[in-house]
């Protein structure tokens, strides 16, 4: 594992995203994250999971610089793997909390949405699904995931404008459950996780999966058609041009919050 | 009828839950409630229904003391009957109002959720779905029923912790429509019911059923699998142990609010 | 076109509802509106649409005076055409904004609900779905459309009472996105539309359609059964009597807000 660091402490698995400055997700990191979560799921000594980023960046989302260079087959492989990760993570049975200690746009936000609870560090950070301004099509299943937490109307409005929110606004609309001081984020995440872990484990887990039934159904259904629309747009000159501009900015200024 | 008292007054059927101190639901009470609601539905002189508890307890939910003693066949029969009651009550065509004059946890809350409107007495009462801490698995359809009124995010959060709410908090999140003084609860329930009854009856009823179509669909679908998960957990040593502790407390202290 | 005026200005199509004093919708107006929206959809020079009413009335909804005189075949034809309009409008790919410059009850509100954004003029205007008091059955798909913006619980409560809201209350519950001074309504609608139009068009449109997938599904499913229930009620003596009373009032007082 190069980009995901896993430690287990007192029956809690801590998964730390750790790639570069901004935790931008490329194929290898995606594969490692998938594998790590499956291992946590199957490890009988683990009762819960906390997903951490690094100070300043939970995750900047997909690594656009890397993805821009992927060929057709590689991009297609990446998107199928990404949707499979979200499908698997949504059906993760044990309690999962996101400790969002920095920016969390796009794919970073999607990872957090798979958890049962989100603690975010206060400060000048942003979170939200900003696919549309980047030229990436929003699949129905991602809308359903966002709607699960925000309600359909707010999710629709935010997605149509690719809205990015400050922690306090994210708290206001239910995108995060708690905003805390950066130093307290691990403690706050653990406190909530332990709360979940006090309940009879099978009852809790079966209830969680029951409540996510419709969501899992959306992620199971017709991903081919949905991913085909994403890919078609990805290779369009219009989106290539937007990506080029974003990447030029990233290379000149380093990873930015709007990535 | 031993445990359900029905009177009709001015085209309104008043169903009073009346079993012991806390209206805990056993098989006989369930059967009587089912039969009573069907009769109200079929009685052409009745235009609406109010469901009442007794002062202090709308209903404590399932009678865990009784259910704990049921054998495998009896427990299975009970759960099928309970889900059939919820299915039938959800599709009850005439206007229905819950007059929640006391505690209403778990199954008591589910009954109230089937109604079109909930008036609750202010005071030190609790309401909510606290199945998870009791060791009872939450079926998808019950989550959908809770979500109908609270939205998915709030329903999910509350169910994962088995949250019980005070009347004012229940009002805040939309779980109840009105909080009134204990003395005014019948008047308030009647006022709202008469409001519904002023509309052309077939239009109102057909519209109600149309709006509950998805909800009824969830309650129709695959109850076998869903009940099987509840039963499997019910007989697990872990849940038996929780139930034993709750029952010992109930027997020592009388019916408690946390049942 | 007698009742729909279309102009295109700076890639924006302005559709103005223009029939009588209150923009009440009869069969011809419905057909013209359907045709106009399809033409806007297919016109490659048009990037977005604003739907306007006239000062005082966005649209009073269906023309009950006209519909009351339709024979069985005509009424059936009208309802199929109305549901087909809503189906098509819901799947309209380009950004659409409603400039609600006056009363917008019932069918007028439904048209506004199909748009991505609603600006309403402040003042003594009303908006909402008041079918039930008029004796018209609410189809499941219309409930889903209302729920998309208001959430299920609020949509259910409002529909059961046929609630009509003032602009500020409509803003509060999310039925409209913005309330502005009557003079500023076109400017406000254009501002939001231009915001949508700045994004890469295919990404925006495909994302919009993805997010409306479930909604479109509801409008596709089983309209026969749903319309049959509306029609059965329409011809019932009870609803005929309500319509007669409303029409008598309209003829005596001119088009009223409660139509």
XYZ file of C-alpha atoms in Angstrom:
777
model
C 0.000 0.000 0.000
C 1.528 3.280 -1.109
C -1.375 5.683 -0.722
C -3.628 4.217 1.977
C -2.270 3.731 5.479
C -4.302 1.454 7.719
C -3.889 1.101 11.454
C -6.190 -0.629 13.910
C -6.564 0.764 17.398
C -9.065 -0.444 19.967
C -11.186 -2.250 17.306
C -11.281 0.872 15.141
C -9.627 0.846 11.711
C -8.121 4.182 10.736
C -7.736 4.548 6.969
C -5.552 7.489 6.085
C -5.616 8.804 2.524
C -2.013 9.717 1.784
C -1.060 10.645 -1.736
C 0.842 13.821 -2.579
C -0.218 17.167 -1.249
C -3.944 16.907 -1.950
C -4.878 13.216 -1.914
C -5.919 13.333 -5.554
C -7.181 9.886 -6.569
C -5.532 7.950 -9.392
C -6.073 4.325 -10.388
C -3.587 2.877 -7.914
C -4.977 4.836 -4.979
C -8.498 3.792 -5.983
C -7.487 0.123 -6.065
C -5.765 0.399 -2.709
C -8.760 2.114 -1.136
C -11.091 -0.571 -2.457
C -8.873 -3.316 -1.126
C -8.441 -1.612 2.255
C -12.151 -1.177 2.855
C -12.855 -4.792 1.898
C -10.169 -5.926 4.340
C -11.658 -3.774 7.105
C -15.065 -5.239 6.316
C -13.724 -8.782 6.559
C -11.493 -8.285 9.589
C -13.493 -9.737 12.501
C -11.544 -7.782 15.114
C -12.546 -4.453 13.569
C -15.860 -2.950 14.665
C -15.763 0.402 12.896
C -13.811 2.604 10.502
C -12.673 6.201 10.323
C -11.579 7.645 6.996
C -8.970 10.395 7.351
C -7.321 12.756 4.908
C -4.332 14.900 5.669
C -4.288 18.398 7.186
C -5.610 20.754 4.518
C -6.967 18.098 2.185
C -9.361 15.266 2.927
C -9.182 14.559 -0.800
C -9.141 16.858 -3.809
C -11.166 14.212 -5.674
C -10.029 12.549 -8.871
C -6.489 13.244 -9.998
C -7.370 15.176 -13.118
C -3.735 15.592 -14.141
C -3.269 11.824 -14.163
C -6.662 11.049 -15.664
C -6.122 13.549 -18.473
C -3.213 11.406 -19.668
C -5.072 8.073 -19.415
C -6.034 6.503 -22.722
C -9.587 5.459 -23.585
C -9.279 2.027 -22.011
C -7.656 3.385 -18.868
C -10.291 6.071 -18.339
C -13.067 3.540 -18.822
C -11.393 1.173 -16.377
C -11.019 4.012 -13.877
C -14.694 5.000 -13.994
C -15.932 1.435 -13.614
C -13.557 1.029 -10.668
C -14.699 4.294 -9.109
C -18.388 3.381 -9.336
C -17.604 -0.097 -7.992
C -15.822 1.502 -5.040
C -18.833 3.697 -4.277
C -21.158 0.696 -4.610
C -19.051 -1.386 -2.237
C -18.495 1.469 0.237
C -22.241 2.273 0.319
C -22.901 -1.336 1.311
C -20.092 -1.407 3.921
C -21.811 -2.909 6.945
C -19.817 -1.599 9.883
C -20.099 1.960 11.160
C -17.982 4.408 9.150
C -17.157 8.018 9.969
C -15.384 10.553 7.769
C -12.882 12.851 9.499
C -12.798 15.639 6.923
C -9.725 17.597 7.887
C -9.527 19.840 4.841
C -10.878 20.435 1.346
C -13.241 17.763 0.080
C -14.627 18.609 -3.361
C -16.013 16.201 -5.982
C -14.703 12.650 -5.530
C -13.465 13.534 -2.043
C -16.994 14.527 -1.103
C -18.405 11.328 -2.643
C -16.174 9.207 -0.382
C -17.398 11.136 2.655
C -21.028 10.663 1.547
C -20.619 6.880 1.765
C -19.976 7.150 5.513
C -22.637 7.195 8.232
C -21.387 10.417 9.781
C -19.155 13.289 8.726
C -17.071 15.466 11.047
C -15.440 18.437 9.306
C -12.712 20.771 10.464
C -13.809 24.398 10.594
C -11.853 26.909 8.560
C -11.409 27.998 4.980
C -12.187 24.597 3.511
C -14.716 23.636 0.870
C -16.837 20.545 0.324
C -19.438 19.632 -2.285
C -20.047 18.070 -5.679
C -18.687 20.396 -8.352
C -18.677 17.975 -11.281
C -20.767 20.143 -13.639
C -18.361 23.138 -13.795
C -15.498 20.690 -14.406
C -17.341 19.183 -17.378
C -18.046 15.820 -15.739
C -21.584 14.388 -16.042
C -23.332 13.603 -12.747
C -24.719 10.036 -12.775
C -28.195 9.431 -11.336
C -26.748 7.263 -8.572
C -24.456 10.057 -7.337
C -27.463 12.399 -7.291
C -29.327 9.803 -5.214
C -26.404 9.585 -2.791
C -26.272 13.370 -2.438
C -30.087 13.533 -2.105
C -30.029 10.916 0.639
C -28.328 13.482 2.877
C -29.471 16.831 1.436
C -32.926 16.016 0.079
C -33.657 16.040 -3.644
C -34.335 19.760 -4.060
C -31.119 20.952 -2.421
C -29.015 18.260 -4.083
C -30.484 19.218 -7.474
C -29.875 22.935 -6.963
C -26.325 22.468 -5.710
C -25.365 20.020 -8.451
C -26.686 22.230 -11.266
C -24.263 24.923 -10.137
C -21.509 22.669 -8.779
C -21.818 24.437 -5.465
C -18.928 24.195 -3.010
C -19.720 24.924 0.619
C -17.846 26.160 3.646
C -17.993 23.878 6.705
C -20.687 25.929 8.459
C -22.891 25.963 5.343
C -22.270 22.246 4.871
C -23.450 21.723 8.448
C -26.522 23.881 7.862
C -27.755 21.796 4.915
C -26.892 18.427 6.493
C -23.912 17.643 4.272
C -21.760 17.277 7.394
C -22.959 16.315 10.872
C -20.505 18.254 12.956
C -17.931 21.035 12.541
C -15.082 21.007 15.037
C -11.704 22.519 15.610
C -9.002 20.892 13.486
C -7.261 19.501 16.565
C -10.421 17.797 17.821
C -11.408 16.018 14.643
C -10.067 12.562 15.493
C -11.622 12.715 18.961
C -14.983 13.787 17.568
C -14.947 11.048 14.928
C -14.070 8.425 17.515
C -16.757 9.628 19.904
C -19.459 9.126 17.276
C -18.053 5.813 16.102
C -17.993 4.473 19.672
C -21.613 5.556 20.022
C -22.540 3.345 17.058
C -20.304 0.545 18.324
C -22.129 0.327 21.645
C -25.204 -1.178 19.948
C -25.610 -4.872 19.270
C -23.504 -5.203 16.141
C -25.681 -7.421 13.933
C -28.816 -5.412 14.673
C -27.019 -2.180 13.845
C -25.405 -3.482 10.660
C -28.498 -5.209 9.282
C -30.550 -2.079 9.976
C -27.942 0.084 8.224
C -27.993 -2.111 5.136
C -31.801 -2.214 5.135
C -31.935 1.582 5.195
C -29.487 1.798 2.292
C -31.422 -0.697 0.182
C -32.794 1.819 -2.321
C -29.440 3.594 -2.534
C -27.620 0.330 -3.227
C -30.285 -0.445 -5.812
C -29.533 2.813 -7.638
C -25.808 1.968 -7.625
C -26.495 -1.535 -8.918
C -28.751 -0.464 -11.744
C -27.522 0.133 -15.254
C -24.053 1.513 -14.557
C -23.081 0.770 -18.183
C -25.394 3.421 -19.599
C -24.511 5.868 -16.885
C -20.744 5.451 -17.251
C -21.060 5.595 -21.043
C -22.544 9.105 -20.700
C -19.692 10.173 -18.407
C -17.081 8.797 -20.821
C -18.655 10.302 -23.908
C -18.543 13.703 -22.271
C -15.040 13.128 -20.898
C -13.623 12.772 -24.417
C -15.602 15.660 -25.912
C -13.489 18.628 -27.002
C -15.486 20.893 -24.668
C -14.618 18.931 -21.541
C -11.037 18.312 -22.687
C -10.647 22.099 -22.962
C -12.023 22.701 -19.456
C -9.751 20.001 -18.033
C -6.753 21.487 -19.839
C -7.410 24.902 -18.279
C -7.873 23.403 -14.793
C -4.691 21.345 -15.148
C -2.673 24.339 -16.354
C -3.851 26.243 -13.286
C -3.012 23.335 -11.000
C 0.477 23.022 -12.461
C 1.120 26.758 -12.105
C -0.371 27.228 -8.646
C -0.230 23.822 -7.057
C -3.363 21.923 -6.063
C -6.199 24.341 -5.545
C -9.438 24.099 -3.689
C -11.440 24.225 -6.861
C -9.899 21.107 -8.314
C -62.856 -6.762 21.831
C -60.816 -6.656 25.025
C -58.114 -4.176 24.162
C -59.574 -1.879 21.507
C -62.631 0.210 22.324
C -64.447 1.690 19.350
C -67.102 4.378 19.488
C -68.573 6.371 16.635
C -69.568 9.964 17.198
C -70.673 12.390 14.505
C -69.239 10.174 11.701
C -65.894 9.930 13.480
C -64.656 6.563 14.757
C -62.653 6.798 17.976
C -60.358 3.805 18.470
C -58.977 3.676 21.970
C -55.981 1.453 22.690
C -56.680 -0.029 26.114
C -54.447 -2.771 27.394
C -52.821 -2.631 30.819
C -50.935 0.391 32.007
C -48.896 1.060 28.857
C -50.853 -0.305 25.887
C -48.107 -2.795 25.092
C -49.116 -4.778 22.016
C -49.480 -8.555 22.149
C -50.966 -10.860 19.501
C -54.559 -10.459 20.633
C -54.375 -6.673 20.748
C -52.774 -6.676 17.284
C -55.564 -8.847 15.893
C -58.227 -6.643 17.461
C -56.603 -3.478 16.111
C -56.428 -4.957 12.616
C -60.065 -5.990 12.740
C -61.175 -2.629 14.149
C -59.471 -0.591 11.448
C -60.907 -2.815 8.708
C -64.386 -2.347 10.184
C -63.917 1.432 10.324
C -62.752 1.353 6.723
C -65.818 -0.616 5.659
C -68.391 1.247 7.745
C -70.096 3.631 5.294
C -71.333 5.936 8.054
C -67.788 6.632 9.263
C -65.877 9.441 7.538
C -62.711 9.535 9.607
C -60.802 7.944 12.479
C -58.922 9.084 15.555
C -56.529 6.691 17.269
C -56.229 7.316 21.012
C -54.019 5.873 23.734
C -54.525 6.397 27.424
C -53.206 9.237 29.577
C -49.458 8.698 29.913
C -49.142 6.053 27.202
C -50.259 6.192 23.602
C -48.584 2.793 23.278
C -45.323 1.454 24.661
C -44.941 -0.558 21.451
C -44.666 -4.318 21.319
C -45.255 -6.197 24.556
C -41.706 -7.480 24.976
C -42.593 -9.413 28.123
C -45.226 -11.384 26.223
C -43.199 -11.718 23.031
C -40.182 -13.003 24.936
C -42.238 -16.024 25.959
C -43.648 -16.713 22.472
C -42.232 -19.762 20.716
C -40.698 -19.638 17.244
C -43.985 -20.123 15.455
C -45.762 -17.531 17.592
C -43.081 -14.888 17.117
C -43.099 -15.460 13.371
C -46.877 -15.217 13.305
C -46.719 -11.998 15.329
C -44.247 -10.291 12.994
C -46.184 -11.208 9.862
C -49.337 -9.900 11.539
C -47.611 -6.693 12.616
C -46.290 -5.950 9.121
C -49.706 -6.818 7.663
C -51.296 -4.318 10.072
C -48.888 -1.580 8.999
C -49.499 -2.415 5.334
C -53.269 -2.251 5.776
C -53.176 0.886 7.957
C -50.904 2.682 5.469
C -53.502 2.032 2.771
C -56.447 3.061 4.978
C -58.384 5.418 2.738
C -60.260 7.650 5.149
C -58.582 10.463 7.073
C -56.818 9.231 10.230
C -55.386 11.296 13.061
C -53.290 10.068 15.995
C -54.047 11.623 19.387
C -50.763 10.835 21.126
C -51.543 11.407 24.759
C -48.358 9.949 26.221
C -45.264 7.899 25.473
C -45.096 6.495 21.981
C -41.832 4.627 21.361
C -41.147 1.901 18.768
C -44.348 0.125 17.673
C -46.442 2.884 19.231
C -44.685 5.390 17.012
C -45.148 3.166 13.951
C -48.929 3.167 14.479
C -48.895 6.957 14.686
C -46.805 7.181 11.495
C -49.572 5.423 9.542
C -51.937 8.315 10.248
C -52.258 11.499 8.182
C -51.699 13.814 11.140
C -50.288 13.488 14.647
C -51.272 15.626 17.636
C -49.105 15.021 20.711
C -49.596 16.059 24.302
C -46.804 18.283 25.603
C -44.905 17.127 28.670
C -42.290 14.605 29.644
C -43.243 12.095 26.961
C -41.078 10.439 24.346
C -41.725 9.315 20.778
C -39.511 7.736 18.139
C -38.201 4.502 16.695
C -35.761 2.958 19.146
C -35.570 -0.554 17.692
C -31.773 -0.649 17.300
C -30.900 -0.251 21.017
C -33.490 -2.934 21.813
C -31.806 -5.353 19.396
C -34.609 -5.375 16.830
C -33.662 -5.005 13.151
C -35.299 -2.091 11.301
C -36.917 -3.276 8.041
C -36.480 -1.130 4.938
C -40.221 -0.464 4.791
C -40.259 1.005 8.314
C -37.336 3.241 7.341
C -39.343 4.363 4.307
C -42.346 5.146 6.517
C -40.179 7.167 8.912
C -38.440 8.897 5.972
C -41.787 9.854 4.467
C -42.292 12.238 7.384
C -38.728 13.071 8.485
C -36.767 12.849 5.225
C -34.192 10.127 4.623
C -31.207 11.800 6.321
C -32.963 12.516 9.614
C -34.719 9.134 9.657
C -31.390 7.393 9.027
C -29.578 9.335 11.751
C -32.333 8.823 14.320
C -32.743 5.120 13.602
C -29.002 4.378 13.848
C -29.100 5.677 17.413
C -32.667 4.697 18.275
C -33.363 8.310 19.104
C -36.381 9.112 21.294
C -37.697 12.668 21.123
C -39.587 15.002 23.388
C -42.812 16.434 21.928
C -41.242 19.786 21.032
C -38.314 18.098 19.263
C -40.729 15.745 17.521
C -42.621 18.799 16.290
C -39.401 20.464 15.135
C -38.419 17.569 12.865
C -41.923 16.927 11.529
C -42.551 13.695 13.421
C -45.672 15.250 14.949
C -47.791 18.026 13.449
C -48.961 19.727 16.594
C -48.155 19.759 20.316
C -51.022 20.712 22.598
C -52.004 20.675 26.204
C -53.085 17.227 27.376
C -56.653 18.388 27.944
C -56.987 19.743 24.391
C -55.760 16.708 22.510
C -59.146 15.282 21.504
C -60.366 18.701 20.388
C -57.230 19.315 18.342
C -57.441 15.897 16.706
C -61.102 16.420 15.851
C -60.438 19.887 14.437
C -57.900 18.520 11.961
C -60.022 15.504 11.073
C -63.042 17.716 10.339
C -60.808 19.831 8.121
C -60.032 16.743 6.020
C -63.663 15.628 6.133
C -64.904 18.854 4.570
C -63.399 17.907 1.193
C -65.192 15.773 -1.357
C -64.541 12.320 0.089
C -63.628 10.309 -3.001
C -61.242 12.980 -4.281
C -59.522 13.193 -0.911
C -59.257 9.431 -0.433
C -58.068 8.629 -3.941
C -55.471 11.414 -3.697
C -54.276 10.081 -0.334
C -53.832 6.576 -1.713
C -52.077 7.910 -4.824
C -49.596 9.807 -2.645
C -48.910 6.681 -0.596
C -48.329 4.509 -3.646
C -44.539 4.197 -3.249
C -44.894 3.648 0.492
C -47.454 0.882 -0.037
C -45.130 -0.588 -2.649
C -42.312 -0.791 -0.087
C -44.655 -2.527 2.366
C -45.810 -4.978 -0.306
C -42.354 -5.944 -1.483
C -40.463 -8.916 -0.166
C -41.661 -8.961 3.424
C -40.446 -12.570 3.720
C -36.774 -11.630 3.460
C -37.237 -8.613 5.667
C -39.103 -10.481 8.424
C -36.606 -13.350 8.215
C -33.830 -10.888 9.155
C -35.877 -9.566 12.090
C -36.585 -13.113 13.324
C -33.021 -14.316 12.941
C -31.850 -11.434 15.101
C -34.723 -11.888 17.548
C -33.541 -15.396 18.430
C -29.846 -14.524 18.584
C -28.285 -14.788 22.055
C -27.259 -11.114 21.844
C -30.803 -9.822 21.388
C -32.232 -12.348 23.860
C -29.812 -10.944 26.437
C -30.858 -7.326 25.737
C -34.534 -8.298 25.933
C -33.948 -10.140 29.202
C -32.354 -7.035 30.739
C -35.176 -4.771 29.517
C -37.805 -7.175 30.796
C -36.141 -7.479 34.202
C -36.170 -3.692 34.446
C -39.805 -3.535 33.377
C -40.809 -6.113 35.954
C -38.931 -4.327 38.721
C -39.959 -0.787 37.858
C -43.177 -1.155 35.956
C -43.496 -0.064 32.305
C -40.844 2.508 31.520
C -40.551 5.110 28.845
C -37.552 3.443 27.322
C -39.319 0.228 26.564
C -50.055 30.469 -32.209
C -52.871 32.336 -30.497
C -52.053 31.843 -26.832
C -48.285 31.329 -26.647
C -45.949 34.083 -27.803
C -42.359 33.076 -28.410
C -39.438 35.425 -28.902
C -35.748 34.609 -28.901
C -33.283 37.122 -27.517
C -29.583 36.487 -26.961
C -30.044 32.676 -27.180
C -32.865 32.782 -24.650
C -36.389 31.762 -25.684
C -39.116 33.726 -23.931
C -42.436 31.866 -23.886
C -45.266 34.115 -22.830
C -48.571 32.549 -21.774
C -51.222 34.841 -23.192
C -54.838 33.767 -23.038
C -57.565 35.975 -21.640
C -57.232 37.681 -18.317
C -55.907 34.748 -16.304
C -54.069 32.410 -18.709
C -56.530 29.610 -18.025
C -55.480 26.557 -20.060
C -57.808 25.016 -22.611
C -57.021 22.339 -25.198
C -55.703 24.747 -27.828
C -53.415 26.559 -25.391
C -52.131 23.188 -24.150
C -51.342 22.070 -27.691
C -49.595 25.332 -28.471
C -47.535 25.171 -25.299
C -46.492 21.595 -26.066
C -45.481 22.525 -29.584
C -43.617 25.657 -28.441
C -41.510 23.833 -25.882
C -40.618 21.111 -28.380
C -39.547 23.778 -30.865
C -37.408 25.500 -28.217
C -35.855 22.139 -27.353
C -35.027 21.486 -31.009
C -33.840 24.976 -31.901
C -30.031 24.763 -31.856
C -29.600 28.521 -31.432
C -31.570 28.515 -28.190
C -29.647 27.749 -24.985
C -32.336 28.309 -22.369
C -35.998 29.164 -21.790
C -37.997 31.490 -19.584
C -41.703 30.861 -19.097
C -43.681 34.046 -18.444
C -47.278 34.748 -17.545
C -48.907 38.145 -17.595
C -48.986 40.734 -14.821
C -51.328 39.382 -12.137
C -51.587 35.863 -13.521
C -48.817 33.429 -14.357
C -51.614 30.969 -15.058
C -54.862 30.257 -13.245
C -54.422 26.582 -14.207
C -56.907 24.597 -16.230
C -59.766 26.522 -17.806
C -62.544 24.966 -15.741
C -65.240 26.900 -17.594
C -64.108 25.407 -20.892
C -63.403 21.942 -19.496
C -66.810 21.781 -17.851
C -68.372 21.914 -21.309
C -66.062 19.297 -22.878
C -67.660 15.930 -23.585
C -66.255 12.657 -22.320
C -63.905 12.173 -25.242
C -62.671 15.757 -25.094
C -61.966 15.651 -21.360
C -60.082 12.374 -21.733
C -58.101 13.803 -24.621
C -57.303 16.907 -22.546
C -55.992 14.937 -19.550
C -53.800 12.696 -21.681
C -52.442 15.810 -23.399
C -51.827 17.559 -20.075
C -49.914 14.618 -18.603
C -47.952 14.287 -21.860
C -47.027 17.985 -21.610
C -45.784 17.537 -18.044
C -43.835 14.411 -19.063
C -42.174 16.223 -21.959
C -41.519 19.420 -19.998
C -39.951 17.443 -17.111
C -37.522 15.912 -19.604
C -36.766 19.259 -21.314
C -32.981 19.264 -21.460
C -32.081 22.942 -21.588
C -32.212 25.204 -18.539
C -35.726 26.515 -17.853
C -36.783 29.234 -15.447
C -40.329 30.250 -14.486
C -40.986 33.984 -14.119
C -44.104 33.805 -11.963
C -45.516 37.271 -12.213
C -48.865 36.627 -10.548
C -51.227 33.932 -9.300
C -50.124 30.396 -10.054
C -52.521 27.829 -8.575
C -53.060 24.214 -9.692
C -52.036 23.651 -13.328
C -50.160 26.968 -13.326
C -48.080 25.729 -10.426
C -47.469 22.393 -12.158
C -45.970 24.187 -15.173
C -43.655 26.141 -12.863
C -42.627 22.918 -11.086
C -41.266 21.531 -14.365
C -38.678 24.329 -14.512
C -35.246 24.276 -12.861
C -35.789 27.533 -11.008
C -38.756 29.686 -10.034
C -38.700 33.458 -9.521
C -41.946 34.855 -8.125
C -43.185 38.408 -7.861
C -43.857 39.484 -4.283
C -47.346 40.698 -3.439
C -50.815 39.357 -2.863
C -50.381 36.360 -5.149
C -50.914 32.688 -4.445
C -49.217 29.534 -5.677
C -49.715 25.856 -4.888
C -51.564 22.684 -5.789
C -55.198 23.049 -4.756
C -56.663 20.150 -6.720
C -58.324 18.409 -3.757
C -60.700 21.265 -2.804
C -61.665 21.585 -6.482
C -62.603 17.881 -6.609
C -59.729 16.839 -8.875
C -57.755 13.716 -7.930
C -53.993 14.201 -7.498
C -52.042 11.611 -9.522
C -49.019 9.955 -7.901
C -46.710 11.529 -10.501
C -47.838 15.053 -9.606
C -47.221 14.265 -5.938
C -43.720 13.097 -6.886
C -43.106 16.330 -8.794
C -44.264 18.422 -5.818
C -42.235 16.233 -3.416
C -39.116 16.700 -5.523
C -39.074 20.353 -4.469
C -40.902 20.335 -1.106
C -40.032 16.899 0.283
C -42.665 14.198 0.700
C -44.022 15.253 4.103
C -44.687 18.874 3.156
C -46.060 17.957 -0.276
C -48.404 15.419 1.323
C -49.633 17.868 3.968
C -50.170 20.691 1.477
C -51.934 18.507 -1.081
C -54.354 17.002 1.458
C -55.592 20.516 2.188
C -55.021 22.040 -1.239
C -52.862 24.681 0.384
C -52.202 27.903 -1.517
C -49.186 29.923 -0.434
C -48.112 33.530 -0.516
C -44.785 34.207 -2.249
C -42.835 34.495 1.018
C -44.273 31.211 2.337
C -43.596 29.576 -1.024
C -39.982 30.726 -0.703
C -39.768 29.415 2.861
C -40.752 25.868 1.879
C -38.697 25.775 -1.327
C -41.607 25.991 -3.759
C -40.014 29.091 -5.298
C -36.313 29.958 -5.330
C -36.545 33.711 -5.204
C -39.122 36.418 -4.510
C -38.486 39.746 -6.220
C -40.190 42.985 -6.996
C -42.604 42.691 -9.917
C -40.470 45.009 -12.070
C -37.332 42.922 -11.544
C -38.757 39.536 -12.411
C -37.443 39.274 -15.968
C -33.996 40.442 -14.903
C -33.879 37.948 -12.038
C -35.006 35.084 -14.275
C -32.403 35.986 -16.898
C -29.647 36.240 -14.294
C -30.256 32.679 -13.098
C -30.663 31.326 -16.617
C -27.337 32.871 -17.695
C -25.724 31.273 -14.664
C -26.844 27.855 -15.914
C -25.877 28.739 -19.497
C -22.267 29.465 -18.556
C -21.606 25.751 -17.930
C -20.609 23.327 -20.670
C -23.995 22.628 -22.214
C -23.883 18.871 -22.732
C -22.521 18.234 -19.240
C -25.223 20.417 -17.721
C -28.063 18.921 -19.768
C -27.069 15.283 -19.324
C -26.667 15.853 -15.575
C -30.106 17.501 -15.413
C -31.747 14.574 -17.171
C -29.881 12.058 -14.978
C -31.150 13.822 -11.864
C -34.726 13.732 -13.176
C -34.582 10.045 -14.046
C -36.824 8.833 -11.205
C -39.240 11.713 -11.784
C -39.494 10.923 -15.496
C -39.997 7.268 -14.544
C -42.999 8.206 -12.405
C -44.454 10.207 -15.302
C -43.894 7.332 -17.718
C -45.473 4.676 -15.551
C -49.083 3.637 -15.809
C -50.695 6.933 -16.777
C -53.769 5.031 -17.978
C -54.762 3.924 -14.480
C -53.910 7.287 -13.013
C -55.856 9.293 -15.603
C -58.786 6.870 -15.345
C -59.075 7.777 -11.633
C -59.005 11.504 -12.451
C -61.669 11.068 -15.142
C -63.936 8.894 -13.010
C -63.918 11.574 -10.328
C -64.296 14.374 -12.877
C -67.640 13.010 -14.042
C -68.948 12.214 -10.560
C -71.922 14.309 -9.437
C -69.933 15.497 -6.407
C -67.123 17.025 -8.472
C -69.553 18.336 -11.113
C -71.339 20.204 -8.315
C -68.097 21.711 -6.988
C -67.070 22.753 -10.500
C -70.474 24.288 -11.111
C -70.156 26.421 -7.965
C -66.626 27.526 -8.869
C -67.679 28.374 -12.409
C -70.693 30.355 -11.227
C -68.374 32.359 -8.980
C -65.912 32.903 -11.804
C -68.643 34.097 -14.147
C -70.007 36.494 -11.560
C -66.710 37.851 -10.283
C -64.295 37.290 -13.094
C -61.305 34.965 -12.774
C -60.396 34.619 -9.142
C -57.265 33.576 -7.373
C -58.906 30.493 -5.977
C -59.681 29.019 -9.329
